[in-house]
Amino acid sequence: MAEIERIAEVAGYLWTKGWAERNGGNISVNVTSLMSEEEKTLPALCPAIDLLTPMEVLSNHIFYVTGTGKRMRYVAQDPFANGSLIRISSDGKSYEIIAEQPIVPTSELPSHLMMHNYLRGLGRDIKVVVHTHPTDLIGMTHCKPFLDSEKLTRTLWSMIPESRIIVPKGVGIVPYEIPGTLALAEATIRQLEKHDVVFWEKHGILAVGEDIIECFDAIDTLSKSAQIYMNARMCGYEPEGMTDQQLDDLVPAFGL
Ligand code: 13P
Ligand code: ZN
């Protein structure tokens, strides 16, 4: 399936960017529309696993998900030895692993599925959630003043026009929570009401979208902005940043 090749391509980028130490980060992609009727009914490879909360909107949907403890650099080489296809039950209360091997999904599955369930419930055709650990963006969440969505968005937007254009809804922030928990998932959902990119304080970042390359591009562009900001600070000056007027002028120019 071509989509699996694109997942492998992006997994490789996450590793080469230095955003995926050991098993850092995870990916889920809704591949339901790409599966034949025969593939959709593939037999389960192991007993059904209960979900912490029901995902009614995702009834019978099929996802590729990276495996827990698996390394992005190996997902890039062999997506099905480091991830699996899972099928949500028709009542949305459990899932089964259906291909190709019984690889246990990421520990962030509650967050990923809650995001897919919430966004699809709003009628949005969101297929992808990418979570990764970019050094520069995580670094910014260690600085109290940036734990404010407006302040962080304004700073990143103002470093280069592309940030304003490519991440038009800005970024949300979730205060630190233990990875893999329902609390983290629930707090993330609240940020997705307004944003498609969310920072997890002192942990990582995630992007949701229709397309995996676009999710990667959003994070990559923000990372570029963070690097410009931090390089300026390391050289001993506060970067001037684009003015409000310059940022506002992008809105009509790019139809934002
Ligand atoms: P997994 O290996 O379970 O996907 O965890 C990695 C991670 O980044 C947790 O937030
Ligand atoms: Zn993580």
mmCIF file of C-alpha atoms and ligand atoms in Angstrom:
data_model
loop_
_atom_site.group_PDB
_atom_site.id
_atom_site.type_symbol
_atom_site.label_atom_id
_atom_site.label_comp_id
_atom_site.label_asym_id
_atom_site.label_seq_id
_atom_site.Cartn_x
_atom_site.Cartn_y
_atom_site.Cartn_z
ATOM 1 C CA MET A 1 0.000 0.000 0.000
ATOM 2 C CA ALA A 2 1.478 3.357 -1.046
ATOM 3 C CA GLU A 3 0.345 4.970 2.211
ATOM 4 C CA ILE A 4 2.541 2.586 4.222
ATOM 5 C CA GLU A 5 5.519 3.703 2.098
ATOM 6 C CA ARG A 6 4.732 7.330 2.972
ATOM 7 C CA ILE A 7 4.588 6.430 6.678
ATOM 8 C CA ALA A 8 8.015 4.763 6.332
ATOM 9 C CA GLU A 9 9.312 7.855 4.515
ATOM 10 C CA VAL A 10 8.194 10.170 7.325
ATOM 11 C CA ALA A 11 9.485 7.798 10.036
ATOM 12 C CA GLY A 12 12.876 8.101 8.343
ATOM 13 C CA TYR A 13 12.655 11.914 8.415
ATOM 14 C CA LEU A 14 11.806 11.870 12.143
ATOM 15 C CA TRP A 15 14.917 9.816 12.824
ATOM 16 C CA THR A 16 17.290 11.795 10.585
ATOM 17 C CA LYS A 17 15.996 15.062 12.057
ATOM 18 C CA GLY A 18 17.081 13.847 15.498
ATOM 19 C CA TRP A 19 13.515 13.906 16.780
ATOM 20 C CA ALA A 20 13.201 10.177 17.523
ATOM 21 C CA GLU A 21 15.684 8.957 20.123
ATOM 22 C CA ARG A 22 15.266 5.248 20.872
ATOM 23 C CA ASN A 23 11.481 4.617 20.644
ATOM 24 C CA GLY A 24 10.542 8.315 20.877
ATOM 25 C CA GLY A 25 7.397 9.282 18.977
ATOM 26 C CA ASN A 26 4.563 7.384 17.345
ATOM 27 C CA ILE A 27 2.324 7.544 14.269
ATOM 28 C CA SER A 28 -1.255 6.497 13.531
ATOM 29 C CA VAL A 29 -2.929 6.659 10.129
ATOM 30 C CA ASN A 30 -6.558 5.865 9.313
ATOM 31 C CA VAL A 31 -6.276 3.584 6.260
ATOM 32 C CA THR A 32 -9.916 2.429 6.144
ATOM 33 C CA SER A 33 -10.660 4.035 2.770
ATOM 34 C CA LEU A 34 -7.580 2.373 1.253
ATOM 35 C CA MET A 35 -8.562 -1.178 2.219
ATOM 36 C CA SER A 36 -10.518 -3.586 0.006
ATOM 37 C CA GLU A 37 -13.674 -5.199 1.440
ATOM 38 C CA GLU A 38 -11.706 -8.437 1.770
ATOM 39 C CA GLU A 39 -8.862 -6.760 3.666
ATOM 40 C CA LYS A 40 -11.318 -5.064 6.013
ATOM 41 C CA THR A 41 -12.465 -8.467 7.275
ATOM 42 C CA LEU A 42 -9.024 -9.989 7.821
ATOM 43 C CA PRO A 43 -9.087 -12.352 10.839
ATOM 44 C CA ALA A 44 -7.725 -11.088 14.177
ATOM 45 C CA LEU A 45 -4.188 -12.175 15.099
ATOM 46 C CA CYS A 46 -4.951 -12.110 18.847
ATOM 47 C CA PRO A 47 -7.929 -11.637 21.221
ATOM 48 C CA ALA A 48 -9.708 -8.249 21.225
ATOM 49 C CA ILE A 49 -8.187 -5.617 23.510
ATOM 50 C CA ASP A 50 -10.508 -3.276 25.446
ATOM 51 C CA LEU A 51 -10.175 0.479 24.944
ATOM 52 C CA LEU A 52 -10.145 2.794 27.990
ATOM 53 C CA THR A 53 -12.980 4.849 26.520
ATOM 54 C CA PRO A 54 -15.423 3.911 23.727
ATOM 55 C CA MET A 55 -14.642 5.266 20.226
ATOM 56 C CA GLU A 56 -18.075 5.101 18.611
ATOM 57 C CA VAL A 57 -17.150 7.319 15.672
ATOM 58 C CA LEU A 58 -14.308 4.950 14.762
ATOM 59 C CA SER A 59 -16.509 1.854 14.590
ATOM 60 C CA ASN A 60 -14.916 -0.653 12.122
ATOM 61 C CA HIS A 61 -12.178 1.822 11.155
ATOM 62 C CA ILE A 62 -8.710 0.451 10.447
ATOM 63 C CA PHE A 63 -5.467 2.162 11.464
ATOM 64 C CA TYR A 64 -1.796 1.596 10.895
ATOM 65 C CA VAL A 65 -0.105 2.308 14.262
ATOM 66 C CA THR A 66 3.546 2.160 15.214
ATOM 67 C CA GLY A 67 4.365 -0.371 17.928
ATOM 68 C CA THR A 68 5.187 0.476 21.515
ATOM 69 C CA GLY A 69 8.921 0.445 22.173
ATOM 70 C CA LYS A 70 9.680 0.379 18.441
ATOM 71 C CA ARG A 71 12.300 2.653 16.910
ATOM 72 C CA MET A 72 11.362 5.132 14.166
ATOM 73 C CA ARG A 73 14.546 4.291 12.303
ATOM 74 C CA TYR A 74 13.336 0.709 12.050
ATOM 75 C CA VAL A 75 9.743 1.735 11.214
ATOM 76 C CA ALA A 76 11.362 3.452 8.223
ATOM 77 C CA GLN A 77 13.014 0.195 7.166
ATOM 78 C CA ASP A 78 10.188 -2.237 7.912
ATOM 79 C CA PRO A 79 6.824 -0.695 8.910
ATOM 80 C CA PHE A 80 5.129 -4.042 9.499
ATOM 81 C CA ALA A 81 7.845 -5.407 11.787
ATOM 82 C CA ASN A 82 7.524 -2.234 13.882
ATOM 83 C CA GLY A 83 3.809 -1.484 13.692
ATOM 84 C CA SER A 84 0.511 -3.139 12.850
ATOM 85 C CA LEU A 85 -2.959 -2.674 11.410
ATOM 86 C CA ILE A 86 -5.679 -2.548 14.047
ATOM 87 C CA ARG A 87 -9.462 -2.678 13.526
ATOM 88 C CA ILE A 88 -11.838 -0.978 15.963
ATOM 89 C CA SER A 89 -14.838 -3.154 16.902
ATOM 90 C CA SER A 90 -18.308 -2.231 15.651
ATOM 91 C CA ASP A 91 -19.318 -1.025 19.155
ATOM 92 C CA GLY A 92 -16.105 1.059 19.388
ATOM 93 C CA LYS A 93 -15.154 -0.519 22.717
ATOM 94 C CA SER A 94 -12.174 -2.662 21.683
ATOM 95 C CA TYR A 95 -9.726 -3.336 18.880
ATOM 96 C CA GLU A 96 -8.082 -6.295 17.196
ATOM 97 C CA ILE A 97 -4.688 -6.519 15.512
ATOM 98 C CA ILE A 98 -5.293 -7.813 11.982
ATOM 99 C CA ALA A 99 -1.963 -7.505 10.118
ATOM 100 C CA GLU A 100 0.788 -8.354 9.514
ATOM 101 C CA GLN A 101 2.211 -9.424 12.896
ATOM 102 C CA PRO A 102 0.781 -9.046 16.441
ATOM 103 C CA ILE A 103 2.862 -5.930 17.193
ATOM 104 C CA VAL A 104 1.431 -4.185 20.296
ATOM 105 C CA PRO A 105 0.416 -0.580 19.442
ATOM 106 C CA THR A 106 2.053 2.523 20.890
ATOM 107 C CA SER A 107 1.471 3.414 24.551
ATOM 108 C CA GLU A 108 -0.022 6.675 23.227
ATOM 109 C CA LEU A 109 -2.876 4.776 21.522
ATOM 110 C CA PRO A 110 -5.466 6.316 23.928
ATOM 111 C CA SER A 111 -4.396 9.812 22.823
ATOM 112 C CA HIS A 112 -4.223 8.923 19.140
ATOM 113 C CA LEU A 113 -7.625 7.220 19.009
ATOM 114 C CA MET A 114 -9.315 9.888 21.110
ATOM 115 C CA MET A 115 -7.995 12.500 18.680
ATOM 116 C CA HIS A 116 -9.193 10.566 15.624
ATOM 117 C CA ASN A 117 -12.569 9.932 17.291
ATOM 118 C CA TYR A 118 -13.025 13.565 18.302
ATOM 119 C CA LEU A 119 -11.990 15.118 14.974
ATOM 120 C CA ARG A 120 -13.950 12.644 12.827
ATOM 121 C CA GLY A 121 -16.932 13.305 15.110
ATOM 122 C CA LEU A 122 -16.687 16.960 14.104
ATOM 123 C CA GLY A 123 -16.932 15.867 10.470
ATOM 124 C CA ARG A 124 -13.265 16.526 9.686
ATOM 125 C CA ASP A 125 -11.442 14.046 7.442
ATOM 126 C CA ILE A 126 -8.419 13.775 9.736
ATOM 127 C CA LYS A 127 -6.477 10.613 8.938
ATOM 128 C CA VAL A 128 -3.103 11.176 10.586
ATOM 129 C CA VAL A 129 -1.640 11.815 14.039
ATOM 130 C CA VAL A 130 2.159 12.230 14.246
ATOM 131 C CA HIS A 131 3.827 12.533 17.660
ATOM 132 C CA THR A 132 7.563 13.222 17.855
ATOM 133 C CA HIS A 133 10.281 14.704 20.102
ATOM 134 C CA PRO A 134 11.952 17.688 18.332
ATOM 135 C CA THR A 135 14.783 18.963 20.534
ATOM 136 C CA ASP A 136 14.284 22.660 19.751
ATOM 137 C CA LEU A 137 10.496 22.700 20.197
ATOM 138 C CA ILE A 138 10.628 20.698 23.431
ATOM 139 C CA GLY A 139 13.350 23.079 24.620
ATOM 140 C CA MET A 140 10.971 26.010 24.309
ATOM 141 C CA THR A 141 8.481 24.322 26.666
ATOM 142 C CA HIS A 142 11.089 24.463 29.438
ATOM 143 C CA CYS A 143 10.743 28.247 29.430
ATOM 144 C CA LYS A 144 7.734 29.427 31.516
ATOM 145 C CA PRO A 145 6.742 32.418 29.340
ATOM 146 C CA PHE A 146 6.335 30.080 26.361
ATOM 147 C CA LEU A 147 3.811 27.908 28.196
ATOM 148 C CA ASP A 148 1.231 30.254 26.818
ATOM 149 C CA SER A 149 -0.316 29.345 23.501
ATOM 150 C CA GLU A 150 -0.569 32.933 22.239
ATOM 151 C CA LYS A 151 2.972 33.873 23.226
ATOM 152 C CA LEU A 152 4.501 30.702 21.776
ATOM 153 C CA THR A 153 2.483 30.976 18.561
ATOM 154 C CA ARG A 154 3.390 34.643 18.097
ATOM 155 C CA THR A 155 7.097 33.940 18.645
ATOM 156 C CA LEU A 156 7.202 31.019 16.191
ATOM 157 C CA TRP A 157 5.034 32.750 13.575
ATOM 158 C CA SER A 158 7.186 35.861 13.629
ATOM 159 C CA MET A 159 10.466 34.114 12.776
ATOM 160 C CA ILE A 160 9.578 33.329 9.132
ATOM 161 C CA PRO A 161 6.448 33.905 7.003
ATOM 162 C CA GLU A 162 6.106 30.157 6.353
ATOM 163 C CA SER A 163 5.228 29.442 9.985
ATOM 164 C CA ARG A 164 2.212 31.769 9.788
ATOM 165 C CA ILE A 165 1.239 30.271 6.403
ATOM 166 C CA ILE A 166 1.816 26.572 7.105
ATOM 167 C CA VAL A 167 0.488 26.538 10.697
ATOM 168 C CA PRO A 168 -2.381 29.057 10.371
ATOM 169 C CA LYS A 169 -4.188 27.930 13.548
ATOM 170 C CA GLY A 170 -1.092 28.377 15.703
ATOM 171 C CA VAL A 171 -0.108 25.926 18.413
ATOM 172 C CA GLY A 172 -1.781 24.650 21.570
ATOM 173 C CA ILE A 173 -0.037 23.655 24.795
ATOM 174 C CA VAL A 174 -0.780 20.863 27.235
ATOM 175 C CA PRO A 175 0.837 21.234 30.687
ATOM 176 C CA TYR A 176 3.019 18.268 31.652
ATOM 177 C CA GLU A 177 1.189 14.942 32.063
ATOM 178 C CA ILE A 178 2.517 11.396 32.355
ATOM 179 C CA PRO A 179 3.008 9.955 28.820
ATOM 180 C CA GLY A 180 0.378 7.504 27.635
ATOM 181 C CA THR A 181 -2.299 8.559 30.133
ATOM 182 C CA LEU A 182 -5.967 9.364 29.642
ATOM 183 C CA ALA A 183 -5.337 12.739 31.323
ATOM 184 C CA LEU A 184 -2.847 13.599 28.559
ATOM 185 C CA ALA A 185 -5.311 12.434 25.902
ATOM 186 C CA GLU A 186 -8.185 14.480 27.349
ATOM 187 C CA ALA A 187 -6.099 17.638 27.711
ATOM 188 C CA THR A 188 -4.912 17.242 24.106
ATOM 189 C CA ILE A 189 -8.462 16.962 22.781
ATOM 190 C CA ARG A 190 -9.285 20.323 24.362
ATOM 191 C CA GLN A 191 -6.381 21.946 22.473
ATOM 192 C CA LEU A 192 -7.559 20.423 19.186
ATOM 193 C CA GLU A 193 -10.711 22.530 19.394
ATOM 194 C CA LYS A 194 -8.568 25.393 18.102
ATOM 195 C CA HIS A 195 -5.259 23.983 16.845
ATOM 196 C CA ASP A 196 -3.874 21.231 14.603
ATOM 197 C CA VAL A 197 -0.467 21.271 16.306
ATOM 198 C CA VAL A 198 -0.123 20.726 20.048
ATOM 199 C CA PHE A 199 2.927 20.876 22.324
ATOM 200 C CA TRP A 200 3.200 18.515 25.289
ATOM 201 C CA GLU A 201 5.230 20.371 27.942
ATOM 202 C CA LYS A 202 8.708 18.881 28.483
ATOM 203 C CA HIS A 203 7.809 15.906 26.276
ATOM 204 C CA GLY A 204 7.053 16.470 22.606
ATOM 205 C CA ILE A 205 4.771 17.738 19.897
ATOM 206 C CA LEU A 206 2.021 16.326 17.761
ATOM 207 C CA ALA A 207 0.296 17.272 14.562
ATOM 208 C CA VAL A 208 -3.012 16.090 13.117
ATOM 209 C CA GLY A 209 -4.000 16.290 9.477
ATOM 210 C CA GLU A 210 -5.381 14.673 6.350
ATOM 211 C CA ASP A 211 -1.934 13.845 5.050
ATOM 212 C CA ILE A 212 1.204 12.557 6.788
ATOM 213 C CA ILE A 213 3.626 14.684 4.769
ATOM 214 C CA GLU A 214 1.664 17.809 5.734
ATOM 215 C CA CYS A 215 1.848 16.826 9.418
ATOM 216 C CA PHE A 216 5.608 16.460 9.087
ATOM 217 C CA ASP A 217 5.890 19.790 7.235
ATOM 218 C CA ALA A 218 4.021 21.642 9.988
ATOM 219 C CA ILE A 219 6.366 20.352 12.695
ATOM 220 C CA ASP A 220 9.435 20.894 10.501
ATOM 221 C CA THR A 221 8.496 24.521 9.809
ATOM 222 C CA LEU A 222 7.933 25.242 13.497
ATOM 223 C CA SER A 223 11.265 23.602 14.279
ATOM 224 C CA LYS A 224 12.954 25.950 11.789
ATOM 225 C CA SER A 225 11.359 28.929 13.548
ATOM 226 C CA ALA A 226 12.497 27.658 16.953
ATOM 227 C CA GLN A 227 16.036 27.271 15.653
ATOM 228 C CA ILE A 228 16.108 30.824 14.294
ATOM 229 C CA TYR A 229 14.837 32.115 17.641
ATOM 230 C CA MET A 230 17.315 30.105 19.707
ATOM 231 C CA ASN A 231 20.290 30.787 17.445
ATOM 232 C CA ALA A 232 19.644 34.514 17.809
ATOM 233 C CA ARG A 233 19.452 34.162 21.592
ATOM 234 C CA MET A 234 22.675 32.156 21.605
ATOM 235 C CA CYS A 235 24.348 34.947 19.605
ATOM 236 C CA GLY A 236 23.278 37.291 22.371
ATOM 237 C CA TYR A 237 20.360 39.168 20.821
ATOM 238 C CA GLU A 238 16.574 38.987 20.964
ATOM 239 C CA PRO A 239 15.414 38.456 17.361
ATOM 240 C CA GLU A 240 13.296 41.326 16.110
ATOM 241 C CA GLY A 241 10.592 39.094 14.633
ATOM 242 C CA MET A 242 8.069 40.067 11.993
ATOM 243 C CA THR A 243 5.759 42.924 12.978
ATOM 244 C CA ASP A 244 2.018 42.454 13.577
ATOM 245 C CA GLN A 245 1.405 44.259 10.287
ATOM 246 C CA GLN A 246 3.763 41.951 8.393
ATOM 247 C CA LEU A 247 2.026 38.913 9.881
ATOM 248 C CA ASP A 248 -1.446 40.311 9.176
ATOM 249 C CA ASP A 249 -0.538 41.052 5.560
ATOM 250 C CA LEU A 250 0.005 37.313 4.999
ATOM 251 C CA VAL A 251 -3.663 36.585 5.708
ATOM 252 C CA PRO A 252 -5.164 38.032 2.499
ATOM 253 C CA ALA A 253 -2.001 37.332 0.486
ATOM 254 C CA PHE A 254 -2.218 33.597 1.190
ATOM 255 C CA GLY A 255 -5.968 33.304 1.745
ATOM 256 C CA LEU A 256 -5.541 32.264 5.400
HETATM 257 P P1 13P B 1 5.821 4.272 22.436
HETATM 258 O O1 13P B 1 7.117 3.541 22.159
HETATM 259 O O2 13P B 1 4.907 3.492 23.321
HETATM 260 O O3 13P B 1 5.159 4.703 21.141
HETATM 261 O O4 13P B 1 6.179 5.587 23.252
HETATM 262 C C1 13P B 1 7.005 6.573 22.716
HETATM 263 C C2 13P B 1 6.616 7.944 23.135
HETATM 264 O O5 13P B 1 7.080 8.901 22.544
HETATM 265 C C3 13P B 1 5.680 8.127 24.265
HETATM 266 O O6 13P B 1 5.195 9.427 24.303
HETATM 267 ZN ZN ZN B 2 6.540 10.908 23.338
#
